[in-house]
Amino acid sequence: ARVPAFRVGQRALGSSPAAAPNANGAGDTFCAGFLAAALWQRPRLTLQQAAQCAALAALHRVDSALRAAPSQVPMAELVRCVVSGEAADLEVI
């Protein structure tokens, strides 16, 4: 499956449009997000959906405003965003 990266600084996810990217740990976060999504049981995710969840997890690591948020987004919320189609509305690069 091939999934494009999400653009940093999207208001849709609650970050400021001036958010600075910090790619430190993005690859590790993508891999962990992919494994978690691939093992997700309810609902069962396709390979494409698992990759989208991983890309969202990496976005939350890369976007400085999301990274500095007082509370982190749980995996269940990333899965819900992908399954509901909300992730498809986000701008990709």
XYZ file of N, CA and C in Angstrom:
279
model
N 0.855 -1.185 0.000
C 0.000 0.000 0.000
C 0.889 1.232 0.000
N 0.469 2.215 -0.728
C 1.208 3.475 -0.780
C 0.288 4.583 -0.272
N 0.751 5.308 0.713
C -0.039 6.372 1.326
C 0.810 7.634 1.362
N 0.284 8.754 0.882
C 1.050 9.999 0.943
C 1.118 10.528 2.370
N 2.089 11.362 2.627
C 2.227 11.992 3.939
C 1.201 13.116 4.067
N 0.781 13.385 5.282
C -0.133 14.486 5.542
C 0.674 15.772 5.735
N 0.098 16.896 5.304
C 0.770 18.192 5.417
C 0.789 18.638 6.875
N 1.935 19.135 7.325
C 2.109 19.652 8.682
C 1.401 20.998 8.790
N 0.780 21.249 9.943
C 0.162 22.545 10.211
C -1.278 22.663 9.779
N -2.011 21.580 9.728
C -3.413 21.633 9.306
C -4.311 22.013 10.476
N -5.172 22.977 10.249
C -6.112 23.393 11.297
C -7.098 22.281 11.646
N -7.353 21.385 10.717
C -8.327 20.316 10.948
C -7.935 19.430 12.125
N -6.651 19.349 12.405
C -6.202 18.517 13.518
C -5.884 19.332 14.763
N -6.173 20.628 14.717
C -5.992 21.453 15.899
C -4.639 22.118 16.016
N -3.779 22.028 15.026
C -2.492 22.689 15.125
C -2.554 24.036 14.426
N -1.600 24.877 14.741
C -1.561 26.192 14.102
C -0.975 26.064 12.708
N -1.371 26.949 11.781
C -0.845 26.850 10.420
C 0.656 27.139 10.343
N 1.233 27.720 11.391
C 2.660 28.033 11.397
C 3.485 26.956 12.106
N 2.920 25.783 12.290
C 3.621 24.712 12.990
C 4.900 24.337 12.254
N 5.947 24.173 13.018
C 7.230 23.805 12.431
C 7.389 22.293 12.449
N 7.863 21.730 11.336
C 8.075 20.281 11.322
C 9.340 19.894 12.078
N 9.285 18.761 12.743
C 10.426 18.192 13.433
C 10.346 16.691 13.180
N 11.135 16.213 12.244
C 11.036 14.820 11.810
C 11.719 13.832 12.743
N 12.203 14.275 13.855
C 12.870 13.404 14.810
C 11.892 12.350 15.339
N 12.133 11.094 15.042
C 11.298 10.000 15.520
C 10.123 9.660 14.626
N 10.009 10.318 13.471
C 8.865 10.080 12.588
C 8.833 8.646 12.061
N 9.964 8.104 11.688
C 10.007 6.740 11.154
C 9.634 5.711 12.198
N 10.141 5.873 13.400
C 9.790 4.954 14.490
C 8.298 5.023 14.796
N 7.764 6.248 14.808
C 6.337 6.428 15.079
C 5.495 5.810 13.976
N 5.921 5.968 12.715
C 5.186 5.367 11.606
C 5.162 3.846 11.761
N 6.317 3.253 12.038
C 6.383 1.785 12.181
C 5.521 1.303 13.336
N 5.591 1.971 14.474
C 4.782 1.574 15.629
C 3.296 1.750 15.331
N 2.941 2.858 14.677
C 1.545 3.095 14.318
C 1.028 2.065 13.340
N 1.870 1.673 12.394
C 1.461 0.665 11.424
C 1.232 -0.679 12.100
N 2.140 -1.084 12.971
C 1.976 -2.366 13.675
C 0.725 -2.352 14.542
N 0.508 -1.261 15.264
C -0.677 -1.168 16.116
C -1.950 -1.248 15.280
N -1.975 -0.531 14.151
C -3.164 -0.531 13.289
C -3.361 -1.890 12.619
N -2.275 -2.526 12.218
C -2.381 -3.836 11.564
C -2.921 -4.896 12.532
N -2.654 -4.729 13.805
C -3.137 -5.672 14.813
C -4.495 -5.283 15.400
N -5.025 -4.129 14.988
C -6.300 -3.637 15.507
C -7.402 -4.643 15.175
N -8.257 -4.950 16.128
C -9.258 -5.995 15.950
C -10.643 -5.476 15.573
N -11.100 -4.417 16.190
C -12.468 -3.935 15.936
C -12.452 -2.452 15.692
N -12.682 -1.996 14.514
C -12.900 -2.772 13.301
C -11.582 -3.266 12.736
N -11.636 -4.327 11.987
C -10.449 -4.863 11.314
C -10.080 -3.902 10.195
N -8.824 -3.487 10.122
C -8.389 -2.503 9.139
C -7.726 -3.170 7.939
N -7.907 -2.567 6.787
C -7.204 -3.022 5.594
C -5.760 -2.541 5.681
N -4.927 -3.040 4.805
C -3.538 -2.597 4.745
C -3.465 -1.092 4.461
N -4.307 -0.617 3.578
C -4.362 0.814 3.241
C -4.749 1.641 4.471
N -5.749 1.196 5.213
C -6.178 1.915 6.409
C -5.103 1.896 7.493
N -4.417 0.767 7.636
C -3.328 0.681 8.617
C -2.214 1.671 8.264
N -1.906 1.782 6.980
C -0.879 2.732 6.536
C -1.336 4.169 6.770
N -2.626 4.466 6.580
C -3.139 5.809 6.851
C -3.054 6.134 8.342
N -3.376 5.166 9.186
C -3.246 5.366 10.635
C -1.796 5.661 11.003
N -0.882 4.931 10.396
C 0.543 5.143 10.656
C 0.978 6.530 10.205
N 0.479 6.977 9.062
C 0.815 8.314 8.566
C 0.258 9.391 9.492
N -0.929 9.177 10.037
C -1.494 10.130 11.006
C -0.681 10.157 12.296
N -0.270 8.983 12.749
C 0.559 8.921 13.952
C 1.873 9.674 13.721
N 2.477 9.476 12.553
C 3.718 10.183 12.228
C 3.484 11.688 12.150
N 2.339 12.107 11.612
C 2.012 13.533 11.562
C 1.982 14.118 12.964
N 1.401 13.387 13.915
C 1.330 13.880 15.289
C 2.714 13.954 15.936
N 3.651 13.220 15.427
C 5.023 13.281 15.925
C 5.793 14.417 15.255
N 5.543 14.652 13.981
C 6.297 15.623 13.181
C 5.814 17.055 13.399
N 4.515 17.265 13.528
C 3.941 18.595 13.686
C 4.237 19.111 15.093
N 5.016 20.188 15.200
C 5.449 20.673 16.510
C 4.282 21.088 17.399
N 3.212 21.640 16.818
C 2.059 22.051 17.625
C 1.319 20.828 18.178
N 1.165 19.786 17.369
C 0.504 18.571 17.844
C 1.376 17.838 18.861
N 2.673 17.865 18.611
C 3.622 17.180 19.497
C 3.645 17.811 20.879
N 3.466 19.130 20.940
C 3.520 19.852 22.211
C 2.178 19.896 22.924
N 1.144 19.319 22.333
C -0.187 19.339 22.947
C -0.145 18.662 24.315
N -0.941 19.167 25.263
C -0.924 18.589 26.608
C -1.374 17.129 26.659
N -2.241 16.724 25.743
C -2.659 15.329 25.717
C -2.430 14.752 24.326
N -1.967 13.542 24.273
C -1.699 12.868 23.014
C -2.979 12.222 22.492
N -3.060 12.068 21.188
C -4.229 11.451 20.560
C -4.088 9.935 20.666
N -5.089 9.241 21.224
C -4.999 7.784 21.341
C -5.164 7.103 19.981
N -4.648 5.906 19.870
C -4.728 5.142 18.627
C -6.177 4.935 18.201
N -7.066 4.758 19.150
C -8.484 4.568 18.821
C -9.027 5.768 18.055
N -8.572 6.962 18.381
C -9.025 8.160 17.675
C -8.461 8.204 16.255
N -7.222 7.789 16.073
C -6.639 7.734 14.729
C -7.387 6.716 13.868
N -7.711 5.559 14.442
C -8.464 4.529 13.719
C -9.838 5.068 13.340
N -10.513 5.721 14.274
C -11.835 6.284 13.998
C -11.768 7.308 12.865
N -10.740 8.141 12.865
C -10.562 9.163 11.830
C -10.386 8.522 10.454
N -9.638 7.451 10.386
C -9.402 6.766 9.104
C -10.656 6.026 8.647
N -11.287 5.281 9.545
C -12.458 4.477 9.192
C -13.639 5.370 8.790
N -13.800 6.501 9.467
C -14.916 7.401 9.164
C -14.699 8.193 7.886
N -13.470 8.220 7.391
C -13.178 8.964 6.173
C -12.662 10.370 6.425
N -12.567 10.778 7.689
C -12.070 12.118 8.006
C -10.639 12.308 7.528
N -9.839 11.259 7.564
C -8.447 11.364 7.144
C -8.360 11.676 5.651
N -9.336 11.247 4.879
C -9.337 11.509 3.442
C -9.520 12.992 3.143
N -10.084 13.741 4.094
C -10.303 15.172 3.905
C -9.059 16.008 4.220
N -8.050 15.398 4.823
C -6.840 16.130 5.188
C -5.954 16.327 3.964
N -5.233 17.430 3.958
C -4.352 17.730 2.828
C -3.106 16.864 2.896
N -2.744 16.295 1.771
C -1.559 15.443 1.692
C -0.508 16.123 0.832
N 0.721 15.667 0.963
C 1.806 16.211 0.152
C 2.359 15.131 -0.752
